XYZ file of C-alpha atoms in Angstrom:
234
model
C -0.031 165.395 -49.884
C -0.466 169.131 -48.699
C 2.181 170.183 -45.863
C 0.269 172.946 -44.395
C -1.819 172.999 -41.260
C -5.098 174.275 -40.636
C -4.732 177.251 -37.868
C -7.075 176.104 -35.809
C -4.632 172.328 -36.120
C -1.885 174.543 -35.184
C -3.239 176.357 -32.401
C -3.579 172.895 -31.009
C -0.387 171.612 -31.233
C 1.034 175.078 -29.399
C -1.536 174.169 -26.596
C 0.167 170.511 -26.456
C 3.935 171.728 -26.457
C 2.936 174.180 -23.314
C 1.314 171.535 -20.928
C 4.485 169.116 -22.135
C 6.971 171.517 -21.110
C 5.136 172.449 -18.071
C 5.350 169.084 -17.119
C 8.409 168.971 -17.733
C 9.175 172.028 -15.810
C 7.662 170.739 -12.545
C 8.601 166.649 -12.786
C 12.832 167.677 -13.476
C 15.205 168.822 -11.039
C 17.399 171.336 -11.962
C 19.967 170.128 -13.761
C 23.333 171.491 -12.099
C 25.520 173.821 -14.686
C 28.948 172.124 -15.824
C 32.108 174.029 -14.298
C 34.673 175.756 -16.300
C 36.871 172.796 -16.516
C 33.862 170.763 -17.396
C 33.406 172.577 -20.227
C 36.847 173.195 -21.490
C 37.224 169.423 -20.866
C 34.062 168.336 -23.345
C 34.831 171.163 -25.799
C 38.398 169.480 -26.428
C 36.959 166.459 -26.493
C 34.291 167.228 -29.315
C 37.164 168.764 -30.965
C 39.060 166.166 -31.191
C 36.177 163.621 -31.816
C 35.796 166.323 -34.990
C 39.138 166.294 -36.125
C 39.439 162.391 -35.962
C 36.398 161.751 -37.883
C 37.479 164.313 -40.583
C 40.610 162.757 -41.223
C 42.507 165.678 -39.262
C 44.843 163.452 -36.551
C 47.938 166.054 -36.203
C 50.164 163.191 -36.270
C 48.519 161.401 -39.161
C 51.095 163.439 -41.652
C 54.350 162.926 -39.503
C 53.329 159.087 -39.098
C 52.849 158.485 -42.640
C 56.252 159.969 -43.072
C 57.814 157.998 -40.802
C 56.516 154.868 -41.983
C 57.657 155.911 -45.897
C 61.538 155.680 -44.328
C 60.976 152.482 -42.342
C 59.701 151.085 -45.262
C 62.277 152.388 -48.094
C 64.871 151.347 -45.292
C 63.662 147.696 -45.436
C 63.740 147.780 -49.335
C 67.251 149.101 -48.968
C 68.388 146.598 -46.684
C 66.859 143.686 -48.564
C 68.511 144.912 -51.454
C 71.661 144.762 -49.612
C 70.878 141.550 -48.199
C 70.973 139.602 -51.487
C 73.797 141.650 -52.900
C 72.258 143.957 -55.355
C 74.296 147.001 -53.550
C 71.642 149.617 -52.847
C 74.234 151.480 -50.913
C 73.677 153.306 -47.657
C 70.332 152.218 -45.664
C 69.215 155.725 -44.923
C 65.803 155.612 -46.278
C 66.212 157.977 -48.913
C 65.876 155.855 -52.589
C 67.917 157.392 -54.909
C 69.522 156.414 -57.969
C 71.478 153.432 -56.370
C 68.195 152.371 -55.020
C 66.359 152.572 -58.263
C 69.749 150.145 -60.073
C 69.579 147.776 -57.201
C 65.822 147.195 -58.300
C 66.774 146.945 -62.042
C 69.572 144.214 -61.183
C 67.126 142.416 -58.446
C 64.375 142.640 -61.267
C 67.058 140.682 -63.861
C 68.106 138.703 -61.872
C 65.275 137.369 -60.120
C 63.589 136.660 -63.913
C 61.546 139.397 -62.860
C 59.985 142.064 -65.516
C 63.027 145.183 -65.552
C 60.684 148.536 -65.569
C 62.209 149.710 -62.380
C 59.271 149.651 -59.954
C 58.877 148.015 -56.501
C 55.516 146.840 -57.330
C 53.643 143.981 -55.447
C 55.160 141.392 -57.175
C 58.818 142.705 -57.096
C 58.635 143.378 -53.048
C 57.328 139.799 -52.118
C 60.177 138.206 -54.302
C 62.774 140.649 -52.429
C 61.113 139.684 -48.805
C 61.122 136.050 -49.796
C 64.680 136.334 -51.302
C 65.940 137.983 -48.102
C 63.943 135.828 -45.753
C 65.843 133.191 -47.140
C 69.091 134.270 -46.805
C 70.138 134.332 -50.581
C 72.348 135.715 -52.921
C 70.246 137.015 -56.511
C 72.598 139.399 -57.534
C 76.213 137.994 -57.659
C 79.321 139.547 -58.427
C 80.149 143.046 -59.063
C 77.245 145.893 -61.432
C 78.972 146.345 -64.541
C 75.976 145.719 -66.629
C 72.601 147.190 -64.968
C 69.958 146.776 -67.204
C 67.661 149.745 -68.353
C 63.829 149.679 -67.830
C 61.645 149.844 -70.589
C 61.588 153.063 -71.679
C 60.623 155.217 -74.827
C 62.290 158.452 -75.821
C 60.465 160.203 -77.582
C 63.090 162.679 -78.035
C 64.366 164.140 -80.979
C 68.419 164.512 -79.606
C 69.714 161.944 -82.154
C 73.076 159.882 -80.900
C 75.302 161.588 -83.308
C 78.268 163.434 -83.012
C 76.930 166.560 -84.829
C 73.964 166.307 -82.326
C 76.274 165.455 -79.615
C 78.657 168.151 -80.145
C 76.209 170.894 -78.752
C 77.198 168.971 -75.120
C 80.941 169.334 -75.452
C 83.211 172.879 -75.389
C 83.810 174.956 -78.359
C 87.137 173.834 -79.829
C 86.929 170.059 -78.953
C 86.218 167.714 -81.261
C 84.306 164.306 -80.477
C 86.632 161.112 -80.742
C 84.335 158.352 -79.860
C 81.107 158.152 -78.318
C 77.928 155.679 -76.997
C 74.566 156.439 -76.292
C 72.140 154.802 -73.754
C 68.650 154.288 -71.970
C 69.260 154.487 -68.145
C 66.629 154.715 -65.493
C 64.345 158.050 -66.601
C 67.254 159.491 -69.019
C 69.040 159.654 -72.479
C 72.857 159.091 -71.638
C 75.963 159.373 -73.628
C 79.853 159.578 -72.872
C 82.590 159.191 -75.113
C 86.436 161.043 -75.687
C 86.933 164.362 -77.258
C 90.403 165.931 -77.764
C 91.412 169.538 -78.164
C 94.751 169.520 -79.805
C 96.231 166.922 -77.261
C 95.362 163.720 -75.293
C 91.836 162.685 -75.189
C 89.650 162.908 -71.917
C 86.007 161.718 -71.537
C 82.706 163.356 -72.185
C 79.002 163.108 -70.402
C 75.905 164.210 -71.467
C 72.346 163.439 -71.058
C 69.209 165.213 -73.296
C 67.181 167.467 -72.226
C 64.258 168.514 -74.460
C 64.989 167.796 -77.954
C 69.014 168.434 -77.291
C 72.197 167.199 -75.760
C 73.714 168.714 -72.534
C 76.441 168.746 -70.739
C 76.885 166.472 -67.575
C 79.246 166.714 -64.525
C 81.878 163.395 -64.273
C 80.564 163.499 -60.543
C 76.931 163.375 -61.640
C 77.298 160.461 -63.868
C 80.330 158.480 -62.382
C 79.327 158.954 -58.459
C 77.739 156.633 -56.392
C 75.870 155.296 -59.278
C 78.828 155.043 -61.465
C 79.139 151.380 -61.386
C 75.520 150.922 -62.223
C 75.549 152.300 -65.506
C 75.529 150.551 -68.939
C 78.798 149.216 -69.378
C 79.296 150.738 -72.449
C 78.793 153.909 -70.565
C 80.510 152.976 -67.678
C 83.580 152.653 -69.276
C 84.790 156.115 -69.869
C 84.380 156.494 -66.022
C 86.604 153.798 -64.984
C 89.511 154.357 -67.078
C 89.487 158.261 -65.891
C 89.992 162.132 -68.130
């Protein structure tokens, strides 16, 4: 169907509009003009009504923060709670975090990938709730997620050496999966007692890691094989 007018159809319609707004004109009072703070009232209203229906609160951002640390706090607690040691409750998950989840995971029969997922946080709250003790005893052993390397640093002391300092030769070593990273430590000796070596790959090749790094707060999580050549010292 056509959505033109005939002009003599439109010249009717104009006639109508007039005698409706004259009408209009004559039947209304006036209708008073808002004040200043009228207007600066309604404008930051429609603002805000704007803003909130775009998804724009200013304190969305800030809230959603805030609620990340209440939660990770909780986790950290729980973790606490039944003795998987996730260390300080400060909201910030770090790598004690992530081994308190590993030992929860093992020892709760639980699968070990590391994640808080839905079914890992409702067997923490319940476990917690409860009052119970899942992990017992001190984290000599923390298990390692499921993780592939595809990386092509071989556990070898040839590949190995490129992590230690030119003149020292590799005594003994171990290699092993731990959260996201390729670990090894071992003893090297440079023409007198032996002291203990880190490393972790990066790319396709060993490097270097600080004793701090590796034996710090995490230190007791670690493999034990690993953890070893912290505890008895350089």
């Amino acid at each position: 169907m056509s959505i033109r007018r005939t002009t003599a159809g439109l010249a009717a319609l104009l006639v109508s509009t007039a005698a409706l707004a004259a009408c209009s004109s004559t039947d209304s009072e006036p209708t008073p003009s808002a004040s200043p703070t009228e207007s600066a009232t309604e404008s930051a209203s429609a603002s805000a009504t704007t803003s909130a229906s775009a998804g724009q609160s200013p304190t969305a951002s800030g809230s959603d923060n805030a609620a990340t640390v209440e939660f990770n706090k909780k986790v950290q607690q729980e973790l606490n709670a039944v003795g998987c040691q996730a260390g300080p409750v400060d909201g910030v998950p770090g790598k004690q975090t992530d081994a308190a989840i590993l030992r929860f995971q093992q020892a709760a029969g639980l699968t070990v990938d590391g994640e808080l997922g839905p079914q890992t946080d409702a067997a923490l709250d319940k476990a917690a709730a409860a009052g119970e003790t899942v992990c017992t005893g001190q984290p000599t052993a923390t298990p390692s997620p499921t993780v592939t390397h595809s990386s092509g640093a071989a556990c070898t002391a040839e590949s190995l050496s490129a992590a230690v300092k030119q003149g020292e030769t590799i005594v003994r070593y171990t290699c092993a999966d731990f959260l996201d990273d390729r670990i090894a430590a071992g003893k090297v000796t440079e023409q007198g007692p032996e002291y203990s070596f880190y490393a972790r790959v990066e790319g396709d090749g060993w490097v270097a890691m600080d004793a701090n790094l590796i034996c710090g707060d995490v230190g007791s999580a670690l493999p034990a094989k690993i953890y070893k050549y912290c505890s008895d010292g350089e």
